[in-house]
PDB file of C-alpha atoms in Angstrom:
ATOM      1  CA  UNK A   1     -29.975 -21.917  24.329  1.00 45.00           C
ATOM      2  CA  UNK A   2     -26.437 -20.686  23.055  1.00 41.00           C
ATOM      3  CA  UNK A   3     -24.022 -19.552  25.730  1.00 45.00           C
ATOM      4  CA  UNK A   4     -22.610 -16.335  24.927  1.00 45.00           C
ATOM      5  CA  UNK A   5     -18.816 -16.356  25.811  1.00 43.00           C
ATOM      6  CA  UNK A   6     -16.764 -14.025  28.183  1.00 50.00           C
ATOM      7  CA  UNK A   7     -14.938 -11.221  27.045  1.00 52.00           C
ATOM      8  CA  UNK A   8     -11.521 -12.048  27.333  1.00 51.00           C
ATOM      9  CA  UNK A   9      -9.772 -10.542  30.628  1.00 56.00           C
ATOM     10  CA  UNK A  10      -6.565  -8.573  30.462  1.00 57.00           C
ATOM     11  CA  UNK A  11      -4.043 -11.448  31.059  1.00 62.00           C
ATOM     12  CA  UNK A  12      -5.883 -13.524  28.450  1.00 56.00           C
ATOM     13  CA  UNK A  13      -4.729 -10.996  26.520  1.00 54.00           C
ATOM     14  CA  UNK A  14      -1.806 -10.797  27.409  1.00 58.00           C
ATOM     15  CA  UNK A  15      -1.143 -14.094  26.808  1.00 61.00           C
ATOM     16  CA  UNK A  16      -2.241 -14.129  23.147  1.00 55.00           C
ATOM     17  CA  UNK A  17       0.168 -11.398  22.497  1.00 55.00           C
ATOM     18  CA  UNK A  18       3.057 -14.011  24.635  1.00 60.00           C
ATOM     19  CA  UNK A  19       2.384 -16.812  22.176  1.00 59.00           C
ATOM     20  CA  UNK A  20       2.401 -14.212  19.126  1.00 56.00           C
ATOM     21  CA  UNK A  21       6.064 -13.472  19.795  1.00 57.00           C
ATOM     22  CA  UNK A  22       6.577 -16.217  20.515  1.00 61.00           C
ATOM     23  CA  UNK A  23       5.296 -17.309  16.605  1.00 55.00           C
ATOM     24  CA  UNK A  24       7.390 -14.441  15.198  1.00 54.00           C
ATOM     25  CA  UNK A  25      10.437 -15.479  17.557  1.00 57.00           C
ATOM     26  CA  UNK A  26      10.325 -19.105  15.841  1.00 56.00           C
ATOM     27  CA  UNK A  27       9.485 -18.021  12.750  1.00 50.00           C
ATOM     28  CA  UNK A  28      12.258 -15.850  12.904  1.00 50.00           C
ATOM     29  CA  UNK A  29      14.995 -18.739  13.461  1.00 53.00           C
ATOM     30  CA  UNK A  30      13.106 -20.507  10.680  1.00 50.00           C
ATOM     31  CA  UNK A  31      14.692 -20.900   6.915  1.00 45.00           C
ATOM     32  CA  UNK A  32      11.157 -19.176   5.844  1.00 47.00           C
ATOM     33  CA  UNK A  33      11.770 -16.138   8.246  1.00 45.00           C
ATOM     34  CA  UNK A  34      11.348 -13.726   5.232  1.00 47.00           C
ATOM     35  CA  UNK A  35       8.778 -15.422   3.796  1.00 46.00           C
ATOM     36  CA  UNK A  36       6.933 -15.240   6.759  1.00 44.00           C
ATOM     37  CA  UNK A  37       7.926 -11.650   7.605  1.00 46.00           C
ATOM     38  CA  UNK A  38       6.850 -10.380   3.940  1.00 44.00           C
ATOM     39  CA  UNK A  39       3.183 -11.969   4.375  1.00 46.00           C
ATOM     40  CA  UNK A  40       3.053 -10.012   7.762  1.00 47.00           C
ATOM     41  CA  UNK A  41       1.348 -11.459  11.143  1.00 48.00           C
ATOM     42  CA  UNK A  42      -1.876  -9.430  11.397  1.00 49.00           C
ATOM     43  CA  UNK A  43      -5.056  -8.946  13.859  1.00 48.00           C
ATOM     44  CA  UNK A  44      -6.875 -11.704  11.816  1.00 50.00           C
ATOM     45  CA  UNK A  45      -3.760 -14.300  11.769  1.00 52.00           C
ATOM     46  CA  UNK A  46      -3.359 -13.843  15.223  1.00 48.00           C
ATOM     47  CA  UNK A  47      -6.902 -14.929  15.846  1.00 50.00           C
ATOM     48  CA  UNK A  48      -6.823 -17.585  13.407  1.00 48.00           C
ATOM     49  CA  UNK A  49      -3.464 -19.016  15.690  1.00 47.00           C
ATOM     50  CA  UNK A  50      -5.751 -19.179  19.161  1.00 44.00           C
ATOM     51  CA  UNK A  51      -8.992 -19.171  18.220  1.00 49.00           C
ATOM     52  CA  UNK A  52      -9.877 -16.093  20.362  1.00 49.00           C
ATOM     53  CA  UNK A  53     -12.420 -13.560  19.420  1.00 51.00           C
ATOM     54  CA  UNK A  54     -10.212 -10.679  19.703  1.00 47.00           C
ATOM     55  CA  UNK A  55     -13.049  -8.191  19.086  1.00 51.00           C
ATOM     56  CA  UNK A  56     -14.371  -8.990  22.694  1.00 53.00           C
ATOM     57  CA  UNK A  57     -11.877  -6.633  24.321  1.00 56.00           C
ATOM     58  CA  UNK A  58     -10.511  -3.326  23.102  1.00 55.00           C
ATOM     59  CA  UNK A  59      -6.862  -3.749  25.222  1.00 52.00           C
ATOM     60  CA  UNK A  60      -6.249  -7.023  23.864  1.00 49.00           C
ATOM     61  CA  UNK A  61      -7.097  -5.533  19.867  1.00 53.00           C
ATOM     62  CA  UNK A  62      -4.864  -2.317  21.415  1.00 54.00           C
ATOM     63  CA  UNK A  63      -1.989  -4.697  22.448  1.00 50.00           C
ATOM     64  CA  UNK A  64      -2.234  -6.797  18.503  1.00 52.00           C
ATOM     65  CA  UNK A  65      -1.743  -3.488  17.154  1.00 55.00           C
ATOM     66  CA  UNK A  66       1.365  -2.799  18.615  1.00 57.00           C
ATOM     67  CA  UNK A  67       2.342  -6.514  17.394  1.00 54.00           C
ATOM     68  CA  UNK A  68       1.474  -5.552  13.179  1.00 53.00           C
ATOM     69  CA  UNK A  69       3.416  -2.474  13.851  1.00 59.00           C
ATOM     70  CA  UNK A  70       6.553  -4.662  15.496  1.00 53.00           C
ATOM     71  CA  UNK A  71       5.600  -6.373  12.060  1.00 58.00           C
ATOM     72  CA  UNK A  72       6.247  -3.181   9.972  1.00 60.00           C
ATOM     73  CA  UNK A  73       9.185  -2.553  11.287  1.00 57.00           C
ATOM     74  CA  UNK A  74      10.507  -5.755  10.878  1.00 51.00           C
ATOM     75  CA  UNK A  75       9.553  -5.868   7.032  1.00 57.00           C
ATOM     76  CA  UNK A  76      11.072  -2.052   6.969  1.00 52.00           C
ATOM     77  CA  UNK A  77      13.753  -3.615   7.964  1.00 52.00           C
ATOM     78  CA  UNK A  78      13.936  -6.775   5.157  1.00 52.00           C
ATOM     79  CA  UNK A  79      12.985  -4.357   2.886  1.00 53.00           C
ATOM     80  CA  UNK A  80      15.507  -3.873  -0.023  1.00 64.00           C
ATOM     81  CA  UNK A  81      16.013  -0.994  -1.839  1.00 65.00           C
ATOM     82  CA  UNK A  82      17.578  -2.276  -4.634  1.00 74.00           C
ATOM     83  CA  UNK A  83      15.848  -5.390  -5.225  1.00 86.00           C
ATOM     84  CA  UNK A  84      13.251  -5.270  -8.541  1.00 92.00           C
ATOM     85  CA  UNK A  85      10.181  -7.320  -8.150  1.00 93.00           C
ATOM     86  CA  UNK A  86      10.079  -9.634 -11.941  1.00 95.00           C
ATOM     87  CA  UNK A  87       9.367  -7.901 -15.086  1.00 97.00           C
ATOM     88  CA  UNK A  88       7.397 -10.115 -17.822  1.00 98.00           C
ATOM     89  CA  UNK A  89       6.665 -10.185 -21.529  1.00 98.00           C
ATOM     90  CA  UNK A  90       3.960  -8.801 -23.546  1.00 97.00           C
ATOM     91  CA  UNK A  91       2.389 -11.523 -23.758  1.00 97.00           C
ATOM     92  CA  UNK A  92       1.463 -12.474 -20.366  1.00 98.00           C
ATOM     93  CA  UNK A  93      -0.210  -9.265 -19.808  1.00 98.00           C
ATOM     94  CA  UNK A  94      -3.218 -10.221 -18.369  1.00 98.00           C
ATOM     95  CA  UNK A  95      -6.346  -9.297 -20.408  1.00 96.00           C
ATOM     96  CA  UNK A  96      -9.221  -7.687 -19.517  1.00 96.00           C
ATOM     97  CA  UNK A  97      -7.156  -6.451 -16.077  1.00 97.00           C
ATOM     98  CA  UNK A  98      -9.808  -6.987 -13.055  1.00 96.00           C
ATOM     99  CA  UNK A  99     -10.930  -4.085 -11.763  1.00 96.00           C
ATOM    100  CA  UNK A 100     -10.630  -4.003  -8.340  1.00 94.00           C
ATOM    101  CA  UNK A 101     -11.770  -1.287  -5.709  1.00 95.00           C
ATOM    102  CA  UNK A 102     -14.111  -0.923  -2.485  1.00 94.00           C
ATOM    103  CA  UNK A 103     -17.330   0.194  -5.225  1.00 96.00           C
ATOM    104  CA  UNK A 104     -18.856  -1.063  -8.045  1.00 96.00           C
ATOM    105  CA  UNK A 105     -16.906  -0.351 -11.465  1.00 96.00           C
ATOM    106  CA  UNK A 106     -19.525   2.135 -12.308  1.00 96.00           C
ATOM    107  CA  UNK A 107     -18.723   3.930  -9.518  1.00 97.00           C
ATOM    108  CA  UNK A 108     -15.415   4.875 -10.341  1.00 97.00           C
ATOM    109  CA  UNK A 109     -14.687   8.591  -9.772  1.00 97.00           C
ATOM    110  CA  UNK A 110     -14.909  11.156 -13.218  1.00 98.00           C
ATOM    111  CA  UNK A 111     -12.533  13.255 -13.132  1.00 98.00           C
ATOM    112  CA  UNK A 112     -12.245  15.778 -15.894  1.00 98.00           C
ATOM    113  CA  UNK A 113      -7.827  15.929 -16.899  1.00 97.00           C
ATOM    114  CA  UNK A 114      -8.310  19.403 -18.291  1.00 97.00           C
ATOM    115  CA  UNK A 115      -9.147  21.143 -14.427  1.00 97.00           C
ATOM    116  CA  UNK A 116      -7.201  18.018 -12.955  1.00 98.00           C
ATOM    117  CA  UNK A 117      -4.750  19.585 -10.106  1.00 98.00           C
ATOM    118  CA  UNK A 118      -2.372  17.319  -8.025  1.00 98.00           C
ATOM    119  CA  UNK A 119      -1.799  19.426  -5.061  1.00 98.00           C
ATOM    120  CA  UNK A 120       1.989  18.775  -2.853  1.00 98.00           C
ATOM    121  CA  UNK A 121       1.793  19.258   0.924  1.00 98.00           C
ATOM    122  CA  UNK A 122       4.241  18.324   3.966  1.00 98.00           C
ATOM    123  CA  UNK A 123       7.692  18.699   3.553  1.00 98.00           C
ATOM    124  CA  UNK A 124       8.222  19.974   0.249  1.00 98.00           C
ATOM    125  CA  UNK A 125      10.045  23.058  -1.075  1.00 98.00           C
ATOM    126  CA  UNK A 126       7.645  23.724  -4.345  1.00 97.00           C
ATOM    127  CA  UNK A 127       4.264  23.105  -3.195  1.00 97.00           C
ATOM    128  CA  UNK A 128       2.462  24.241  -6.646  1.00 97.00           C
ATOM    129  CA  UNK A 129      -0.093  22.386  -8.102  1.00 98.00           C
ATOM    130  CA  UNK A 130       0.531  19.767 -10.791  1.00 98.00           C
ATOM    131  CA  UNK A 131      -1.183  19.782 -14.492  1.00 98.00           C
ATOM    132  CA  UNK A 132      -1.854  16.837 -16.264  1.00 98.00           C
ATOM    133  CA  UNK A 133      -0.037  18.074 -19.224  1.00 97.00           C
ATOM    134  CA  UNK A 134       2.871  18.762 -17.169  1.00 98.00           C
ATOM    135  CA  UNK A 135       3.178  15.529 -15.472  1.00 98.00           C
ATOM    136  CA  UNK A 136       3.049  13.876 -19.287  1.00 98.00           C
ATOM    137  CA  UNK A 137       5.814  16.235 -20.009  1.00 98.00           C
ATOM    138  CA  UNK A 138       7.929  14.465 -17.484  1.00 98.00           C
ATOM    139  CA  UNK A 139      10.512  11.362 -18.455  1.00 95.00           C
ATOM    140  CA  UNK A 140       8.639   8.440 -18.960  1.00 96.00           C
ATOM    141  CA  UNK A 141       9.277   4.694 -18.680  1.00 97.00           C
ATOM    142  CA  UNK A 142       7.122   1.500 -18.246  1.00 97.00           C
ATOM    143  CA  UNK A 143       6.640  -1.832 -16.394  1.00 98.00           C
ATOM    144  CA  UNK A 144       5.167  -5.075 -16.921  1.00 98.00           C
ATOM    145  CA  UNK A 145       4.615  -6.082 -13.763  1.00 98.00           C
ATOM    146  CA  UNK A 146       2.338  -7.987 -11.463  1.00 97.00           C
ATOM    147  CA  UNK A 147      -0.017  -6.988  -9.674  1.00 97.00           C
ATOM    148  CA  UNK A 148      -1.113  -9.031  -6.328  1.00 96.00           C
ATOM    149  CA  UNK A 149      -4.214  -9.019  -4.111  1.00 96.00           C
ATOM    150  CA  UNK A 150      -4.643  -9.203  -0.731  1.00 92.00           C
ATOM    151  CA  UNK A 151      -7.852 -11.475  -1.426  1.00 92.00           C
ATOM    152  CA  UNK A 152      -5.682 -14.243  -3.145  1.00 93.00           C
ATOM    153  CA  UNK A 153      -5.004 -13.141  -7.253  1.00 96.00           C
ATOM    154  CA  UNK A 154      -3.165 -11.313  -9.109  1.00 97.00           C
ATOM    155  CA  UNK A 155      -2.834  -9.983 -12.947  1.00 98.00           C
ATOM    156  CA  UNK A 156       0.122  -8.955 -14.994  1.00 98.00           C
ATOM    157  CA  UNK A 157      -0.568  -5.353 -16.291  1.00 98.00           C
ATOM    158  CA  UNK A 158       1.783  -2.608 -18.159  1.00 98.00           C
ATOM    159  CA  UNK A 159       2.215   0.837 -16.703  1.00 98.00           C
ATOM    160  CA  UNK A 160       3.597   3.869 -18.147  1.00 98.00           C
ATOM    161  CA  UNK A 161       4.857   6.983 -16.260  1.00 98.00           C
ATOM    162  CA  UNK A 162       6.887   8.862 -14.228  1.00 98.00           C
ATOM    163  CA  UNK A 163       9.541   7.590 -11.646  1.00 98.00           C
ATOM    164  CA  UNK A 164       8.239   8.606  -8.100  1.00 98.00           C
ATOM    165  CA  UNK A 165      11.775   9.335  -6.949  1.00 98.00           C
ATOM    166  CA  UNK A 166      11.874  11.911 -10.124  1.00 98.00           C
ATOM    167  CA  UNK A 167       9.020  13.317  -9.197  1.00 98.00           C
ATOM    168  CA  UNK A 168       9.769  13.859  -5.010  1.00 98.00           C
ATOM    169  CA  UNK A 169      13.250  15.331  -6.587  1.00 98.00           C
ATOM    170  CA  UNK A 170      11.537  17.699  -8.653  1.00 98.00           C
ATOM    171  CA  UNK A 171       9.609  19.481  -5.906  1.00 98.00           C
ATOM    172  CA  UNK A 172      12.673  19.366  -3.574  1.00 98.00           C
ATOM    173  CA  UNK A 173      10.797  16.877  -0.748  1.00 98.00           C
ATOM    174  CA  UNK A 174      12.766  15.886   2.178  1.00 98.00           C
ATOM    175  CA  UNK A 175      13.897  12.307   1.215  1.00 98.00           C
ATOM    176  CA  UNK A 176      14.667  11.445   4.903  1.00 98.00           C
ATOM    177  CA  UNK A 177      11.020  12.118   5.711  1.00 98.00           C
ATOM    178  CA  UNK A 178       9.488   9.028   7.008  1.00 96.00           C
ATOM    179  CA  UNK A 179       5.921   9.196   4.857  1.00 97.00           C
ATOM    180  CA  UNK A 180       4.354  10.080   1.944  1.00 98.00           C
ATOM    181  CA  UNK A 181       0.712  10.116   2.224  1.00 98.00           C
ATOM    182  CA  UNK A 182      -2.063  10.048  -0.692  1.00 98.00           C
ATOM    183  CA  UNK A 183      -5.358  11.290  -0.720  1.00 98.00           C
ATOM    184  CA  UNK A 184      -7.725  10.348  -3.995  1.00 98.00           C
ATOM    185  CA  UNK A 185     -10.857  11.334  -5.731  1.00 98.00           C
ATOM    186  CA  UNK A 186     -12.597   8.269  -4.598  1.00 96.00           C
ATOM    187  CA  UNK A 187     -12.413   9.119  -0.616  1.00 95.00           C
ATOM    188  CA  UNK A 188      -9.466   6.322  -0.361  1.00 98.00           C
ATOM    189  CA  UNK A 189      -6.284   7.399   1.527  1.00 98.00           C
ATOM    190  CA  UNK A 190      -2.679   5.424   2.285  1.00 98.00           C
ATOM    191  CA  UNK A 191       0.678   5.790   2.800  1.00 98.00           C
ATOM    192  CA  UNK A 192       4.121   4.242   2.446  1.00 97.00           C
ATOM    193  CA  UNK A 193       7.497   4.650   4.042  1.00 95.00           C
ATOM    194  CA  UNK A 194      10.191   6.592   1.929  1.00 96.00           C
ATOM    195  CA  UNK A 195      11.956   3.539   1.170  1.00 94.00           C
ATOM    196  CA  UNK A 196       9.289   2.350  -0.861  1.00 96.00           C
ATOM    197  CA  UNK A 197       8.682   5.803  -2.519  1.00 97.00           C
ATOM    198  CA  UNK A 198      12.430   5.895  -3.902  1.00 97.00           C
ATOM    199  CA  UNK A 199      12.312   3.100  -5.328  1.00 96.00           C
ATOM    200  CA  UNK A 200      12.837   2.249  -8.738  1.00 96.00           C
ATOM    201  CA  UNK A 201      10.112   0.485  -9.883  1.00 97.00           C
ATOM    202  CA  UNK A 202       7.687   2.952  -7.840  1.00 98.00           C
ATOM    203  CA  UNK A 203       5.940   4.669 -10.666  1.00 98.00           C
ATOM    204  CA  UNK A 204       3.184   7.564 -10.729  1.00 98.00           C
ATOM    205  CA  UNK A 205       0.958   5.809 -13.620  1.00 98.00           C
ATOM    206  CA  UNK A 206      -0.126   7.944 -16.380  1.00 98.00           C
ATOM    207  CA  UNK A 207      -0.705   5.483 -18.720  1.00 98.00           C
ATOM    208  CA  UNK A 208      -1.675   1.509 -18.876  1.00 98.00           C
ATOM    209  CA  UNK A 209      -1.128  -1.425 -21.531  1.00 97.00           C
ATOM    210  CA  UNK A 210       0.432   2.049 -24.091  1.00 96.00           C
ATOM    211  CA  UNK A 211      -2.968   4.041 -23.431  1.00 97.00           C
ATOM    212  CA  UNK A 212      -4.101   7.132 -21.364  1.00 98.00           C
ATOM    213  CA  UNK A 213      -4.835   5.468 -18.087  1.00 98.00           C
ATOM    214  CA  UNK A 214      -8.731   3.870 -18.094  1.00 98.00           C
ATOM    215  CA  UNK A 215     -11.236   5.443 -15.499  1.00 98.00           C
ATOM    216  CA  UNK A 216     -11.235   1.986 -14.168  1.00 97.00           C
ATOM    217  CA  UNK A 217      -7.611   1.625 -13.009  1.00 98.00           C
ATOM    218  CA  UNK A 218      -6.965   5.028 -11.891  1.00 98.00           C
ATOM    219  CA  UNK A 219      -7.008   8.000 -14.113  1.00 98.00           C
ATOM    220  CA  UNK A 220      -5.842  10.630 -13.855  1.00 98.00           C
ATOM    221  CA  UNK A 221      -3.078   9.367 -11.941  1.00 98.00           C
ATOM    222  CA  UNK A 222      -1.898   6.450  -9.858  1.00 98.00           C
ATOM    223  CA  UNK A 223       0.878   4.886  -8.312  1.00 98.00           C
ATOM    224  CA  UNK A 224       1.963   1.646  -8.850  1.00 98.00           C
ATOM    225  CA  UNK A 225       4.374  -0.226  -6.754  1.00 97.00           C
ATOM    226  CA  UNK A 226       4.763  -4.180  -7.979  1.00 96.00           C
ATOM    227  CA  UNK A 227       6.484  -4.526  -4.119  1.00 95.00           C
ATOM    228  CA  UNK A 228       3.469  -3.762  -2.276  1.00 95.00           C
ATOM    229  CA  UNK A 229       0.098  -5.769  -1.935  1.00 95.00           C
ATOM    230  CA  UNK A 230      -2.750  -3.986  -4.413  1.00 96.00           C
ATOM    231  CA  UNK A 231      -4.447  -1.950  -1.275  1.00 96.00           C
ATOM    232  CA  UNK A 232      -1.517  -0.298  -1.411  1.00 97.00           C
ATOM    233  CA  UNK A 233      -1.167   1.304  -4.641  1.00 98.00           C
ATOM    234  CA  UNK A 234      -3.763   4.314  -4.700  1.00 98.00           C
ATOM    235  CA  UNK A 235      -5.672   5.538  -7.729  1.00 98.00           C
ATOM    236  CA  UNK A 236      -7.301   9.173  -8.483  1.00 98.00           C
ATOM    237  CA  UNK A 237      -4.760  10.740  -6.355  1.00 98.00           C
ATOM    238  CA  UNK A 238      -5.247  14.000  -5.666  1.00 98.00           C
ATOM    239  CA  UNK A 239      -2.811  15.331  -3.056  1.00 98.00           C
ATOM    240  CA  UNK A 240       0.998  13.889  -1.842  1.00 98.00           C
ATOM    241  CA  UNK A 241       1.821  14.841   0.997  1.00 98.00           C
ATOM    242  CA  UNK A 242       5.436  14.218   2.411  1.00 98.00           C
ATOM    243  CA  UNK A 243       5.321  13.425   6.196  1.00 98.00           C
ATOM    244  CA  UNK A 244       6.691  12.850   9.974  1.00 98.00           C
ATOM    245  CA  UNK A 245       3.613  12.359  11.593  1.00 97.00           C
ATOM    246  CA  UNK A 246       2.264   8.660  10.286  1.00 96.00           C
ATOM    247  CA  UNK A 247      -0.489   9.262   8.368  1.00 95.00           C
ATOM    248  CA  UNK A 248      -2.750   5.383   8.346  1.00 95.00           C
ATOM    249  CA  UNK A 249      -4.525   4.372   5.569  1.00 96.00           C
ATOM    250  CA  UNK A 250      -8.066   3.559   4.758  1.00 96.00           C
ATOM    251  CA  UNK A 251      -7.514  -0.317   4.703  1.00 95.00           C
ATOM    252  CA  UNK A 252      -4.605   0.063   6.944  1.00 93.00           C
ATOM    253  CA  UNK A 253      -6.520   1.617   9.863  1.00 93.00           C
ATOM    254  CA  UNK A 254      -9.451  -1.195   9.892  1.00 90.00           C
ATOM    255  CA  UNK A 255      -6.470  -3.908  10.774  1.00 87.00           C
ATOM    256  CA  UNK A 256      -4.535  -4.546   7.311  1.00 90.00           C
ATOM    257  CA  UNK A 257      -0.634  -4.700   7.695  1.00 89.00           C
ATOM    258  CA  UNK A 258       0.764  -1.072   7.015  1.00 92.00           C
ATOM    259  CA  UNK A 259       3.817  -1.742   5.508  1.00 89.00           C
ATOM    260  CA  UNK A 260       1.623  -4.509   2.681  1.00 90.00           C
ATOM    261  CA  UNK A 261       4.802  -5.741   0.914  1.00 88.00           C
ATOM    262  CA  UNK A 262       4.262  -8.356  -1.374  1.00 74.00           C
TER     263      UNK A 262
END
């Protein structure tokens, strides 16, 4: 007969979250301190590290929480604003791009670019809607860039669009809000910290490998940031919204690291 194990008591707890700073405190002294910091300690490392089922008690999951948002902070903190994740060639774009997404490919939202409407919320001045056209009326540049998974690949892709930065400029956001939050057509929602949004190599993707962007990767719109983790880099977006209050994600608020640098 299998014996079904205890739930772990509150100073059991407590002591998994001890030897977890205790892990970031050595890790921290260590020569692979960034390394370590960029990958992020989450809910599931943590259990890996004791071998405790963590899902036994709601106070100790409570308490591991608090540690992967110590962890954003901390990468926050690493994060640089000026540092460019590699650019490659042409030629090692990576062909067919996977598709990648929480349904089947089929499944993909249609979205018809003629009604599209990207609607601005929070703590903007100009909170019209967004056309298609006019977005593709904007400056455009592009990035060959890679792309990296949470689950262990990645893929070199090239993306065309506007600067993200240009964009929050353009309808006067506060750029010493904390968040910008993004809701898509495809019921997936995330956020990053304004850092990330300003910088340079955050792009809202109209366009990949020099074509309208493909139903699978995004279309009408995404954003593509080649210093966050995939999960992080919404497609279909429909509404921005610039933000105090932190606004989760859909990934983000079943466990994954917030910040998701890569």
């Amino acid at each position: 007969m299998k014996m079904e194990k205890p739930p772990l008591s509150l100073s059991e707890g407590q002591d998994i979250v001890k030897e977890a700073q205790r892990l970031l405190a050595r890790q921290l002294a260590s020569s692979s301190r960034r390394r370590f910091l960029r990958n992020g300690l989450t809910l599931g490392g943590v259990a890996m590290l004791t071998g405790c089922d963590l899902s036994d008690n709601a106070q100790v999951d409570q308490a591991l929480s608090r540690i992967s948002r110590f962890n954003d902070r901390v990468q926050g903190w690493l994060f640089n604003a000026n540092h460019l994740a590699p650019e490659y060639a042409e030629s090692m774009i990576t062909r067919p791009f996977p598709f990648n997404a929480f349904y089947s490919e089929d499944q993909a939202p249609v979205i018809n670019g003629d009604d599209y409407r990207l609607e601005v919320a929070g703590l903007v001045l100009h909170k019209q809607p967004w056309t298609l056209a006019q977005l593709h009326q904007m400056t455009q540049i592009s990035q060959i860039t890679r792309h990296i998974c949470v689950e262990g690949w990645s893929a070199i892709g090239k993306w065309g669009g506007v600067p993200f930065a240009t964009f929050l400029k353009a309808i006067g956001a506060d750029l010493n809000a904390r968040y910008i939050g993004f809701k898509c057509a495809d019921d997936y929602y995330t956020s990053i910290d304004m850092a990330t949004a300003l910088h340079p190599q955050t792009l809202m993707a109209l366009t990949y490998d020099g074509q309208i962007l493909p139903r699978k990767y995004g279309y009408p719109m995404k954003l593509r940031m080649p210093t966050k983790l995939g999960y992080k880099n919404p497609k279909h977006i429909q509404v921005i919204e610039v933000t105090n209050h932190f606004p989760g994600g859909y990934w983000e608020d079943q466990g994954y690291n917030w910040f998701g640098g890569s």
